[in-house]
Tab-separated table of C-alpha atoms in Angstrom:
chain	number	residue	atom	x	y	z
J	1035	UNK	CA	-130.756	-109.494	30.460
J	1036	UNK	CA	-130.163	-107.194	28.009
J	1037	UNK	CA	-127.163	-105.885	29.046
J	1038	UNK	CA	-125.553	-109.965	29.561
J	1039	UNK	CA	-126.298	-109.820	25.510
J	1040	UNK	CA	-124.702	-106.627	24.862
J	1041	UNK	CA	-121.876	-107.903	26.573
J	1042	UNK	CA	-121.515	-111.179	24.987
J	1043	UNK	CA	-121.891	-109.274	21.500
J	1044	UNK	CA	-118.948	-107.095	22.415
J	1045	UNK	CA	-116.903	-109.958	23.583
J	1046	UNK	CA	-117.208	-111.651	21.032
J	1047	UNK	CA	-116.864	-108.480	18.374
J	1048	UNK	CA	-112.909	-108.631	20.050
J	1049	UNK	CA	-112.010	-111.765	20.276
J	1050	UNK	CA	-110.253	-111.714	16.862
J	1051	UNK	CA	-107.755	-108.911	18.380
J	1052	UNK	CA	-106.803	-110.629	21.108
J	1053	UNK	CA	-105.303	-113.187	19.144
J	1054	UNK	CA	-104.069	-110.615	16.606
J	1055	UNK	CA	-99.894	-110.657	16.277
J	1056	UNK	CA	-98.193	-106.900	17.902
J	1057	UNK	CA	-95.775	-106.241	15.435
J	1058	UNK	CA	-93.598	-103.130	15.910
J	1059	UNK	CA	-91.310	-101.228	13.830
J	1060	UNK	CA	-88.134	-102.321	15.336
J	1061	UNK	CA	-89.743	-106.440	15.275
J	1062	UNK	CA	-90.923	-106.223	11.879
J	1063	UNK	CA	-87.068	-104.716	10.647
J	1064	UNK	CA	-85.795	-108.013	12.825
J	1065	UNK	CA	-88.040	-110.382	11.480
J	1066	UNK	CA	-87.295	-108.957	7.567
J	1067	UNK	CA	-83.586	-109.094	8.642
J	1068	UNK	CA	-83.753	-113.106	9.427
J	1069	UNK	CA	-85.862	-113.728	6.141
J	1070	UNK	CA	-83.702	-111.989	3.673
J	1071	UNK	CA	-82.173	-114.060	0.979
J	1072	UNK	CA	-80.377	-111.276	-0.139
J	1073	UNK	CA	-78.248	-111.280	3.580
J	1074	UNK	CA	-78.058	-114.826	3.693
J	1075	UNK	CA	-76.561	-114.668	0.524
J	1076	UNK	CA	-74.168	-112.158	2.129
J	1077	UNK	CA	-73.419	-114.327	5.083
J	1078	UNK	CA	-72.793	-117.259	2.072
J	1079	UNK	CA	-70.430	-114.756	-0.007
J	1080	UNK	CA	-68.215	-113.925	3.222
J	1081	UNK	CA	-68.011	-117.639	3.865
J	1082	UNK	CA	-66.932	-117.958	-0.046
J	1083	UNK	CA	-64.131	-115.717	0.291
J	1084	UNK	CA	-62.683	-117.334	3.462
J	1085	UNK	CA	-62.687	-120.394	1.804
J	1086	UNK	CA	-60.993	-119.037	-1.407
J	1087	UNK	CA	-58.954	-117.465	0.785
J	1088	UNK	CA	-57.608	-121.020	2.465
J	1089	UNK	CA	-57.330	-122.082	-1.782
J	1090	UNK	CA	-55.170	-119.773	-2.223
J	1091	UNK	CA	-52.792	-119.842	0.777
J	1092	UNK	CA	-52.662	-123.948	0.294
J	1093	UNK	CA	-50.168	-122.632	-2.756
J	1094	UNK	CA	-47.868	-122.090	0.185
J	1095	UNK	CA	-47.251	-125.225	1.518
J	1096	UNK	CA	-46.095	-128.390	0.667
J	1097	UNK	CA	-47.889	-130.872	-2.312
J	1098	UNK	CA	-47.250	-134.557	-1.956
J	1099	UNK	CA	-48.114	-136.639	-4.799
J	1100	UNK	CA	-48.085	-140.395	-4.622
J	1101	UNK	CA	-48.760	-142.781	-7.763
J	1102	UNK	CA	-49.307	-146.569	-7.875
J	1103	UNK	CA	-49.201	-148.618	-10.716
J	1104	UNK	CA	-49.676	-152.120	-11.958
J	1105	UNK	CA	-48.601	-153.153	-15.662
J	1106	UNK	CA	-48.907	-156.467	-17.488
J	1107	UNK	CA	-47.296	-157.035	-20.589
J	1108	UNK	CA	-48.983	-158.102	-23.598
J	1109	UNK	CA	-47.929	-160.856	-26.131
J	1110	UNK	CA	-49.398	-159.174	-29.247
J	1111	UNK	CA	-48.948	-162.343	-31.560
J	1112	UNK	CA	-49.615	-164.820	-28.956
J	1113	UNK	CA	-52.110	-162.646	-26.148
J	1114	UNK	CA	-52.846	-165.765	-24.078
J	1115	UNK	CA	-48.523	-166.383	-23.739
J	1116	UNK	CA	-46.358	-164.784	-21.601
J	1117	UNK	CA	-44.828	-161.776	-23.139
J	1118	UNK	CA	-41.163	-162.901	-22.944
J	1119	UNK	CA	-38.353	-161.106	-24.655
J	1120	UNK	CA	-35.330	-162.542	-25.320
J	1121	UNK	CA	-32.280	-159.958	-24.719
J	1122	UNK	CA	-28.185	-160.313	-25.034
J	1123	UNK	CA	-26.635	-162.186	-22.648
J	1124	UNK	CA	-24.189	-159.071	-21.478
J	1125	UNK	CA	-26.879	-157.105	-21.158
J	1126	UNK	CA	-28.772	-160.495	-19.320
J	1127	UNK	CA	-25.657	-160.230	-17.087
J	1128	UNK	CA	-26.110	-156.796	-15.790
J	1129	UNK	CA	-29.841	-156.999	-15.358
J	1130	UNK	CA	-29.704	-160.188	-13.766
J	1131	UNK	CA	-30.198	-159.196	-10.425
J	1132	UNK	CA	-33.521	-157.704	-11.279
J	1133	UNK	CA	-34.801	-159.223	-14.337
J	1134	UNK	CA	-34.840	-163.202	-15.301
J	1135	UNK	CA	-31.897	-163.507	-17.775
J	1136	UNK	CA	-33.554	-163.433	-21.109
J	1137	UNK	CA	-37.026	-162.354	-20.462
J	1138	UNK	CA	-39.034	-159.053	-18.925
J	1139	UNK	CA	-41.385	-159.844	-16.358
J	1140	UNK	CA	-44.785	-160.029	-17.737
J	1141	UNK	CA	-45.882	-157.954	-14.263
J	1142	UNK	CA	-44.446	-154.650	-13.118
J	1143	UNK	CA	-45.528	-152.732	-10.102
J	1144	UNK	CA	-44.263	-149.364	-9.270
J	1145	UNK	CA	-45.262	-146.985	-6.379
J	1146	UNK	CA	-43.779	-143.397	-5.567
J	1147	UNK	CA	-43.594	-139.908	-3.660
J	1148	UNK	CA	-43.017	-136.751	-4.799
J	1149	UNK	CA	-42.486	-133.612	-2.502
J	1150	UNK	CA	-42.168	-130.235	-3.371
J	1151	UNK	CA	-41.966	-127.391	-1.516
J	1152	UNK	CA	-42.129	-123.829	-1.743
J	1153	UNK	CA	-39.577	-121.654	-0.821
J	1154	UNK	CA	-39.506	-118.256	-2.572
J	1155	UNK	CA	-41.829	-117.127	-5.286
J	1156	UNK	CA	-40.992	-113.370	-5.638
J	1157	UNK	CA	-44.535	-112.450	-4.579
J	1158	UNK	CA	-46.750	-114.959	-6.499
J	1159	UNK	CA	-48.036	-115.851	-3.828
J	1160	UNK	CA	-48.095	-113.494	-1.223
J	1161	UNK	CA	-49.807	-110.725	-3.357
J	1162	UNK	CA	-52.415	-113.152	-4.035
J	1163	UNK	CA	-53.211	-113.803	-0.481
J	1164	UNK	CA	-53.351	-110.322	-0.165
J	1165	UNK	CA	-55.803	-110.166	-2.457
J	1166	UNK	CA	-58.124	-112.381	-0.890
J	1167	UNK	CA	-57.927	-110.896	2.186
J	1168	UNK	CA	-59.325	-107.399	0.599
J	1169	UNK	CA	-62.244	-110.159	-1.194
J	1170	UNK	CA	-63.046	-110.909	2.194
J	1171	UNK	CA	-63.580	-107.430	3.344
J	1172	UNK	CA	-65.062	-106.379	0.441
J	1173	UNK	CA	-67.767	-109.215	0.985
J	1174	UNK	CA	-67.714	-107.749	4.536
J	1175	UNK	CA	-68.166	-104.230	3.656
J	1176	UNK	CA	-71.136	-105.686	0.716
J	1177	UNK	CA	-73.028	-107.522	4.141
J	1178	UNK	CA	-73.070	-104.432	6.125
J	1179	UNK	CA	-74.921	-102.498	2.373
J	1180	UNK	CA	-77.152	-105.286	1.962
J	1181	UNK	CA	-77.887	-104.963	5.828
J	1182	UNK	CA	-78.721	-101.446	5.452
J	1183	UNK	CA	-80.718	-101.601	2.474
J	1184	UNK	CA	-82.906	-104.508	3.873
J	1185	UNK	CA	-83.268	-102.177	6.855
J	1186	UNK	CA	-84.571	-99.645	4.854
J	1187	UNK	CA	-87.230	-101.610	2.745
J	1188	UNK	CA	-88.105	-103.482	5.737
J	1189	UNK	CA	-89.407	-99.969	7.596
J	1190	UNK	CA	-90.412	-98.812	3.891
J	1191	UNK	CA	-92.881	-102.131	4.221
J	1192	UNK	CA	-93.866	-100.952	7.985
J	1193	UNK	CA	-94.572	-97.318	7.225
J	1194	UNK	CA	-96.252	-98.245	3.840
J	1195	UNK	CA	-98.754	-100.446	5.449
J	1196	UNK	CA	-99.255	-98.262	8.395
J	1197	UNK	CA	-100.157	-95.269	6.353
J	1198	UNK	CA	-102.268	-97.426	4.221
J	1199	UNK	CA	-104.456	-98.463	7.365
J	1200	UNK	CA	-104.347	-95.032	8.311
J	1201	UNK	CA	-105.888	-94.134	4.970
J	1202	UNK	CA	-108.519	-96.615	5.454
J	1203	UNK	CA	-109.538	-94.735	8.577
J	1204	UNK	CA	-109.270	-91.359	7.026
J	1205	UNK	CA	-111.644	-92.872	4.020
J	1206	UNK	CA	-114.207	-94.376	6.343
J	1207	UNK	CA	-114.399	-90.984	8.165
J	1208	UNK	CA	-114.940	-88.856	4.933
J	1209	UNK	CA	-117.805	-91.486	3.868
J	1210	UNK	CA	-119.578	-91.499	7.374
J	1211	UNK	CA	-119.374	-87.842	7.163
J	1212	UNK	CA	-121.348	-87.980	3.815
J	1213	UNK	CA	-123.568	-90.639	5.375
J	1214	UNK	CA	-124.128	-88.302	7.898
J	1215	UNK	CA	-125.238	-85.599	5.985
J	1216	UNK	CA	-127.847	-87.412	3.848
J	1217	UNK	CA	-129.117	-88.247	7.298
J	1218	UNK	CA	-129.358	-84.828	8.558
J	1219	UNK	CA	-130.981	-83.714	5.004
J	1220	UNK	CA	-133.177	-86.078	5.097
J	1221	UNK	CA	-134.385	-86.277	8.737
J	1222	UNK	CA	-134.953	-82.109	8.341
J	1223	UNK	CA	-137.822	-82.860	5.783
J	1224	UNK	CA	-136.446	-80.454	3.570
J	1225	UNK	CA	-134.677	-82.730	0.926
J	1226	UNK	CA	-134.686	-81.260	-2.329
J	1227	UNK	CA	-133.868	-83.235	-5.132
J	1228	UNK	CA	-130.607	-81.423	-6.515
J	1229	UNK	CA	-128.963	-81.668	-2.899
J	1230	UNK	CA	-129.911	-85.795	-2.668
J	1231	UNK	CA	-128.528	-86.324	-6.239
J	1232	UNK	CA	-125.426	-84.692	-5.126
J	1233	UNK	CA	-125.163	-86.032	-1.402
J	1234	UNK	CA	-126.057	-89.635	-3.216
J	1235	UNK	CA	-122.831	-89.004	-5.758
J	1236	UNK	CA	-120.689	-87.971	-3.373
J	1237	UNK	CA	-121.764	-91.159	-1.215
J	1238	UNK	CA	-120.788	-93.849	-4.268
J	1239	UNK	CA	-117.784	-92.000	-4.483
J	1240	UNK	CA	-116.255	-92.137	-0.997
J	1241	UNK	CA	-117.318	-96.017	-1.012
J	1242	UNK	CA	-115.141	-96.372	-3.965
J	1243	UNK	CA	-112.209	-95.057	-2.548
J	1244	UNK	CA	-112.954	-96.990	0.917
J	1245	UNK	CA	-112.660	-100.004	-1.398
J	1246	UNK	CA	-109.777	-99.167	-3.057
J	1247	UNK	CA	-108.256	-97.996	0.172
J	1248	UNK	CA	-109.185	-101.608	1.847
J	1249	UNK	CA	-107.485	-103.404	-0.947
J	1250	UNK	CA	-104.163	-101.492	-1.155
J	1251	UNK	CA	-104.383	-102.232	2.871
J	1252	UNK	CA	-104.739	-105.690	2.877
J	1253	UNK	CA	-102.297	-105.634	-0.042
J	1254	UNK	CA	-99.310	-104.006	1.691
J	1255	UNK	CA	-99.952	-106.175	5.310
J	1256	UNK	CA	-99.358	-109.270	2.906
J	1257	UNK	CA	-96.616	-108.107	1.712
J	1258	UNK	CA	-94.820	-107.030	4.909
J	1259	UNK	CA	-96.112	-110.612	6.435
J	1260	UNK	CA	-94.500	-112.365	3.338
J	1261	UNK	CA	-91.093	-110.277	4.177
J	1262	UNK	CA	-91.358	-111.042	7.430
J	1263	UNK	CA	-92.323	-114.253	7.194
J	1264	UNK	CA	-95.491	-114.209	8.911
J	1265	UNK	CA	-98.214	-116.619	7.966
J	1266	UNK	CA	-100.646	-114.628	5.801
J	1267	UNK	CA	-103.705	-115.405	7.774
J	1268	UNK	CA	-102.409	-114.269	10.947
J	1269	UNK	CA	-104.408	-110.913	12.099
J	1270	UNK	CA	-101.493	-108.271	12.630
J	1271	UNK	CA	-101.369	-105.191	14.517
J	1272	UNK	CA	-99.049	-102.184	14.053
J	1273	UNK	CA	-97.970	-100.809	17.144
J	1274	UNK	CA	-96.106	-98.025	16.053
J	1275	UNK	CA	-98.120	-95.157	14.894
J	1276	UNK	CA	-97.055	-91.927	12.962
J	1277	UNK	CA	-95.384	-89.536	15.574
J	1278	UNK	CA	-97.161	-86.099	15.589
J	1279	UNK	CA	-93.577	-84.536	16.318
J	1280	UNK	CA	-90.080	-85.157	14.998
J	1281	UNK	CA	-86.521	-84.462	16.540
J	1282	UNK	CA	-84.254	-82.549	14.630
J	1283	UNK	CA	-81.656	-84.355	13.059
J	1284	UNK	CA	-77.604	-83.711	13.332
J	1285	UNK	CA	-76.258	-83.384	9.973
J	1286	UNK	CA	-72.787	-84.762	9.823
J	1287	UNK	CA	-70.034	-84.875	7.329
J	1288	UNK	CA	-70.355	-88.255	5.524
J	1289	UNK	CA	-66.326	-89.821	5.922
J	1290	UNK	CA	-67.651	-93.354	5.265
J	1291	UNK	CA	-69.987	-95.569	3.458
J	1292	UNK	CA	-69.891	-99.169	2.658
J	1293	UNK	CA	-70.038	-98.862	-0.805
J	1294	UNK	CA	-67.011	-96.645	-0.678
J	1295	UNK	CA	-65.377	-99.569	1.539
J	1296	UNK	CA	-66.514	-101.792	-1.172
J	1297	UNK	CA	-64.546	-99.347	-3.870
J	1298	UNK	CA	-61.597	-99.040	-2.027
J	1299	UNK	CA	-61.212	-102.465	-0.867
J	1300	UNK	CA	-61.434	-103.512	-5.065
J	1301	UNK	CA	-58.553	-101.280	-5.637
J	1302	UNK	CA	-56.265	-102.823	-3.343
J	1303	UNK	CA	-57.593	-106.599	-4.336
J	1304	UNK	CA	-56.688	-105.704	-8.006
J	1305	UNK	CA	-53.749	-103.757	-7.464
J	1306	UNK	CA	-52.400	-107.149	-5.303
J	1307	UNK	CA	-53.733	-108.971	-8.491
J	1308	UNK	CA	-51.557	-106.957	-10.784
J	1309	UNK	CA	-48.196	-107.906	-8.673
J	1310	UNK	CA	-48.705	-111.512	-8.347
J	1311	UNK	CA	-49.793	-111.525	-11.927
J	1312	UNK	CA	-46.222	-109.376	-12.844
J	1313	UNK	CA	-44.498	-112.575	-10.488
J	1314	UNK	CA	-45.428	-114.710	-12.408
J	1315	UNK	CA	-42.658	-113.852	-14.663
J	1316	UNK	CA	-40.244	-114.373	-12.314
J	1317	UNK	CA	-38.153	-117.271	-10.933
J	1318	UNK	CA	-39.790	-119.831	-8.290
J	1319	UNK	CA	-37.379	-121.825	-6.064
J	1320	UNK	CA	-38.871	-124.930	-4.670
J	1321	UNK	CA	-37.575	-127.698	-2.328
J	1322	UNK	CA	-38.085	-131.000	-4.302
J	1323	UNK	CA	-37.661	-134.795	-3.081
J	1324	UNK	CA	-39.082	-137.964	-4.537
J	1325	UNK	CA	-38.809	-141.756	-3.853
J	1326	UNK	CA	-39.649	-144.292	-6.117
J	1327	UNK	CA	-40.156	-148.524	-6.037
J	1328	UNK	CA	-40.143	-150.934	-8.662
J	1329	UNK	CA	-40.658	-155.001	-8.015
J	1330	UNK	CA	-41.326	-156.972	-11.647
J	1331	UNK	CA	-42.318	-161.134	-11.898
J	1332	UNK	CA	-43.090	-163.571	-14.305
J	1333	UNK	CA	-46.802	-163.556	-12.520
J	1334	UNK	CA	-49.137	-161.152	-10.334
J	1335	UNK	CA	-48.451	-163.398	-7.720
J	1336	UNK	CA	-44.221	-163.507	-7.769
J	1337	UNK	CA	-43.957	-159.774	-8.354
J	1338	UNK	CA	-42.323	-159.316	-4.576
J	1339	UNK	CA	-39.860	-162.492	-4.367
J	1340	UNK	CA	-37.044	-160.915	-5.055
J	1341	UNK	CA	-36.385	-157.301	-3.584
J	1342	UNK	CA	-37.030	-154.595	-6.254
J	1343	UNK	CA	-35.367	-151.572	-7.416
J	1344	UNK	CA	-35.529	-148.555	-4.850
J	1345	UNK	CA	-34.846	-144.330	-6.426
J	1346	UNK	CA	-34.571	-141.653	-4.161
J	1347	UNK	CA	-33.800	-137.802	-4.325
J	1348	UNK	CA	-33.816	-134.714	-3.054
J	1349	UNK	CA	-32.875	-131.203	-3.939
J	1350	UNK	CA	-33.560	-127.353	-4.996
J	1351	UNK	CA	-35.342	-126.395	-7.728
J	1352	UNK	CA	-35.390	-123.227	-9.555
J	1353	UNK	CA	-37.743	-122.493	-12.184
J	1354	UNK	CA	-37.402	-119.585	-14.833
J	1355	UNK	CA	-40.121	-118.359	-17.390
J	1356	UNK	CA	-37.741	-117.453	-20.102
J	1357	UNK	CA	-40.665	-116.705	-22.855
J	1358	UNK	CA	-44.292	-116.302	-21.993
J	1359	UNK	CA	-45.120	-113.387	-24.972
J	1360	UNK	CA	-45.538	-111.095	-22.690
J	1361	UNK	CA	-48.667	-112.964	-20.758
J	1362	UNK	CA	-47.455	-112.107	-17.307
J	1363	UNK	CA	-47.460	-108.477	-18.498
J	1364	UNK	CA	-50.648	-108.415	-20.424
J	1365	UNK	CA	-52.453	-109.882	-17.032
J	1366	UNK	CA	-50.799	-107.485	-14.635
J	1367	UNK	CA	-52.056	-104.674	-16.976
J	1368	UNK	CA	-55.620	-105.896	-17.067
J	1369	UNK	CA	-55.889	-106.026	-13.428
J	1370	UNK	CA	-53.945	-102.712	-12.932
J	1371	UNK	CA	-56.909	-101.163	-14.722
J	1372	UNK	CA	-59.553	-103.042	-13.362
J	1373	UNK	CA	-58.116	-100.909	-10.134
J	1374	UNK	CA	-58.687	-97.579	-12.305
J	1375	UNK	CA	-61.884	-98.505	-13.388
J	1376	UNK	CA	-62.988	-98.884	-9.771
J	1377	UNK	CA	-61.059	-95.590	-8.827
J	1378	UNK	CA	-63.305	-93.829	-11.041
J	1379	UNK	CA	-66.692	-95.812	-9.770
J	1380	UNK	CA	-65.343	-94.625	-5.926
J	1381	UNK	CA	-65.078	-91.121	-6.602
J	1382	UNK	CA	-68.410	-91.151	-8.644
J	1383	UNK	CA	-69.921	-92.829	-5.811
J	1384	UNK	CA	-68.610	-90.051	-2.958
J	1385	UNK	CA	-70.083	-87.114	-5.157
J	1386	UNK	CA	-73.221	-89.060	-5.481
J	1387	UNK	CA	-74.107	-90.290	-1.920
J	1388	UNK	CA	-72.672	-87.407	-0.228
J	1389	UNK	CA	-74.901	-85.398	-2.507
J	1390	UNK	CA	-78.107	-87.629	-1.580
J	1391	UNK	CA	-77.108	-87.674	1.992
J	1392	UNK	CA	-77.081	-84.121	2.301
J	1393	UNK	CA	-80.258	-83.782	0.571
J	1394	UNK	CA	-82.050	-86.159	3.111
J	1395	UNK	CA	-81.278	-84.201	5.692
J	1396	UNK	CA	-82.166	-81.306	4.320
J	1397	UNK	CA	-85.582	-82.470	3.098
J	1398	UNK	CA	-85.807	-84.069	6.546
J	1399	UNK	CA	-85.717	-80.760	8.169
J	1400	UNK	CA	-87.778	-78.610	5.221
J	1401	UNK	CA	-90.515	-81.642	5.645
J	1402	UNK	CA	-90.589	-80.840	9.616
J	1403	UNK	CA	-90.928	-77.318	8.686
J	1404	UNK	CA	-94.106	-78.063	6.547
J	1405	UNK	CA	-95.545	-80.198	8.852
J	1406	UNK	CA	-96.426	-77.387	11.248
J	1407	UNK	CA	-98.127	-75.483	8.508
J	1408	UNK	CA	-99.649	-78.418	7.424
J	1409	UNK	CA	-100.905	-78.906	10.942
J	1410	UNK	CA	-102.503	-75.734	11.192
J	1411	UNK	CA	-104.249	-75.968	7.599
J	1412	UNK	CA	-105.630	-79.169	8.707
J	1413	UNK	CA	-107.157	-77.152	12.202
J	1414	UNK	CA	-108.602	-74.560	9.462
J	1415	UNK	CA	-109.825	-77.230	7.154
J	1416	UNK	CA	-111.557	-79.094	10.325
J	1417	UNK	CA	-112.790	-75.394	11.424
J	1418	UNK	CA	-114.311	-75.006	7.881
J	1419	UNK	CA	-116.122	-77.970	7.828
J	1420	UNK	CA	-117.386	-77.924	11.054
J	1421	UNK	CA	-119.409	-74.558	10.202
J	1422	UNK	CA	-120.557	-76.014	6.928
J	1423	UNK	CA	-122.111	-78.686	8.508
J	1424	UNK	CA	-123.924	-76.387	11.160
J	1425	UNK	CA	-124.834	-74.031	8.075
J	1426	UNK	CA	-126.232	-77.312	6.334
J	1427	UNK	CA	-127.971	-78.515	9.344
J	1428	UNK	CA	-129.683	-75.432	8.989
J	1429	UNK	CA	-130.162	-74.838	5.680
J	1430	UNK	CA	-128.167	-72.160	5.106
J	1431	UNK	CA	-125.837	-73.956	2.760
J	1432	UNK	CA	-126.395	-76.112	-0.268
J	1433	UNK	CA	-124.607	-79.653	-0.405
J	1434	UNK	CA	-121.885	-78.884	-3.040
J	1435	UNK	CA	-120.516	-76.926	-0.284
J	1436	UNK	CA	-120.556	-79.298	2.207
J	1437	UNK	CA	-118.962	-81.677	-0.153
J	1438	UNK	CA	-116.356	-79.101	-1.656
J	1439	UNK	CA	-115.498	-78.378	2.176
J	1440	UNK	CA	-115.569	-82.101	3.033
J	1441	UNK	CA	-113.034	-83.218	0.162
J	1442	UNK	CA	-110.753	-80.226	1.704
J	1443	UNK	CA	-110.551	-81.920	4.848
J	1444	UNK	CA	-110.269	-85.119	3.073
J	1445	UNK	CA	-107.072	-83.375	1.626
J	1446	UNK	CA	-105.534	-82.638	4.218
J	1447	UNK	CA	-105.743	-85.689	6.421
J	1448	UNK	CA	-104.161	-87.361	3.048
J	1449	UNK	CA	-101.714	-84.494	3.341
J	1450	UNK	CA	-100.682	-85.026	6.932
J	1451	UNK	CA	-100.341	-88.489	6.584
J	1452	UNK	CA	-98.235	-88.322	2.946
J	1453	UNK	CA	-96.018	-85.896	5.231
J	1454	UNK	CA	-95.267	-87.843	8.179
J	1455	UNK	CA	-94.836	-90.706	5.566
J	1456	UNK	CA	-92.014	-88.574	4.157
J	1457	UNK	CA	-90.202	-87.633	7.147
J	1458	UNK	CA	-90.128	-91.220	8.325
J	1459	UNK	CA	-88.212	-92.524	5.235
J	1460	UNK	CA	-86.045	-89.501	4.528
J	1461	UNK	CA	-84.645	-89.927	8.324
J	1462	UNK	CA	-84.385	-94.050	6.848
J	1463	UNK	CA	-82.230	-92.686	4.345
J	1464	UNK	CA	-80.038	-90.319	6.175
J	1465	UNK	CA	-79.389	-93.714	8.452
J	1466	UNK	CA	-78.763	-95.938	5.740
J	1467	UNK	CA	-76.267	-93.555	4.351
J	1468	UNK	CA	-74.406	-92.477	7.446
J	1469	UNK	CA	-75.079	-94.363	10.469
């Protein structure tokens, strides 16, 4: 019977984890990656420049413009009269086919068309739409950094909160160990008072930093569930654990970056800007045509009885700037070192994140060197304490040694766990630089 209990009591002591959420590394980066307002404001930006883009390259075709109109003239003296005007006879005579001899319709109507058409701009245009193309790949290139550094932070979040559940087991260790200890002391018999204070101190201690420990836990899963977007009661469960060995890295030279894309991709959009902008001082040839009717009555109603007056044209325009005070120049100028400007941030940038990209790898490698010293300091550490507790078991050894020799240990798990933390995000970095 007893054993049924026990085995009810264990059931139900996991239950929780079997409803717990697996997240890995490469899930958690996925489901960061579909949360991130900072790529779905990439995604919005690359759609922004495609339709700027069509804005600009509507310039090349054809505008029609169309206006309708309806007029009614006004008697000022007399407002609720017709608005009649008497006119000479000879000039009567030669309006009379359209207008009522002596008077002007009190109602005009008048609709038309205009066309024009681009033909040559000397580059207004063209360099423009150039220009927007390099916006687009420059919001391109700007995606593939924000992608990058949202990878990053997302396995920054992953590692962080591993590490810090990790801790929580390292903490709980060190303070059974001291739990331990008073037990030993005082099941011996031979509890002095100088050896309990201490034990007892060390004891309130290690509970503190459990505690703080547990809340820096449970503050870093929130946050990863928040980036993730993973409701903040769900129980969670890292799979991926801190390797205990690391592959060497292959260092190679950094040619590209997307911030350099970014750079280079500037230059040529504001270089582009600077032509069109210096075409603007030149002549634009257009294709024009237009067609225009007019019907007039004495009333709203008699506007159409007799057929009205018909325009049409077409024909080539050419239109010359012949004094702007020097605008076109002044803008061309302004955009032509806009492009310098960013000529100077891109070969800032290369010196820079070559520089950092070389040093990741090299701290990748120097941190893998450590670790195996580390490694073997931790063995010693373990060694150490392991004695200490036989010598305290049998009271050859006072408790401030024990808990010197403890906090050593303590050390060193921190230590191993700090490294592997660092080896994890410097091989981050070498990836978001380079891959």
């Amino acid at each position: 019977m007893r054993n049924i209990w026990y085995g009810i009591l264990t059931l139900i002591a996991i239950m929780p984890n079997a409803y717990a959420l697996d997240l890995s590394l490469n899930q958690a980066v996925e489901k960061i990656m579909s949360q991130s307002n900072d790529v779905k404001k990439a995604d919005a930006n690359i759609k922004k420049a495609k339709a700027q883009l069509d804005a600009v390259n509507a310039n090349r075709w054809m505008s029609i413009d169309g206006t309708v109109s309806y007029m009614n003239l006004v008697n000022v003296k007399h407002p609720t009269s017709s608005q009649g005007v008497e006119i000479p006879s000879d000039i009567g005579a030669i309006l009379g086919n359209v207008l009522p001899i002596n008077d002007i319709p009190d109602n005009i109507f008048s609709a038309g068309v205009q066309i024009t058409q681009p033909i040559y701009t000397f580059g207004k245009i063209g360099h423009a739409v150039d220009a927007m193309h390099d916006a687009i790949d420059i919001s391109k290139s700007a995606k593939d950094l924000t992608t990058r550094e949202v990878k990053y932070a997302a396995a920054n979040l992953y590692w962080t909160a591993k590490m810090t559940e990790e801790i929580v087991a390292v903490s709980q260790r060190n303070l059974n160990n001291a739990r331990s200890a008073k037990k030993k002391l005082t099941d011996a018999g031979r509890a002095n008072r100088s050896n309990l204070i201490k034990i007892e101190s060390d004891i309130a201690t290690k509970e503190i930093a459990l505690s703080d420990a547990i809340f820096n836990r449970d503050t870093a899963f929130r946050m990863l569930k928040i980036m993730a977007g993973i409701d903040i009661e769900e129980d969670l469960v890292l799979t991926d654990n801190f390797p205990d060995t690391f592959a060497p890295l292959k260092q190679i030279s950094l040619k590209s970056n997307p911030e350099w894309d970014i750079y280079q991709k500037q230059i040529k959009m504001y270089e582009s800007n600077a032509s069109s902008k210096r075409a603007g001082g030149y002549p634009t040839l257009a294709a024009i045509g237009s067609y225009s009717l007019y019907s007039m009555g004495p009333d709203a109603g008699h506007m159409f009885d007799k057929e009205g007056s018909q325009s049409a044209y077409w024909g080539l325009a050419l239109q010359v700037p012949l004094f702007t005070g020097g605008l076109h120049s002044a803008n061309a100028t302004i955009e032509a070192m806009n492009a310098e400007s960013v000529r100077q941030d891109l070969d800032k940038s290369k010196k820079i994140k070559t520089e950092e990209y070389n040093t990741a790898v090299k701290q990748y490698k120097h941190l893998c060197d450590n670790l195996g010293k580390l490694k073997e300091a931790y063995l010693l550490a373990q060694k150490a304490y392991d004695v200490s507790v036989k010598r305290f078991a049998a009271g050859q050894t006072s408790a401030i040694e024990l808990s010197d020799v403890s906090s050593a240990l303590y050390q060193m798990d921190m230590a191993l766990l700090n490294a592997k933390y660092n080896i994890l995000m410097s091989e981050q970095t070498v990836k978001k630089l380079g891959e």
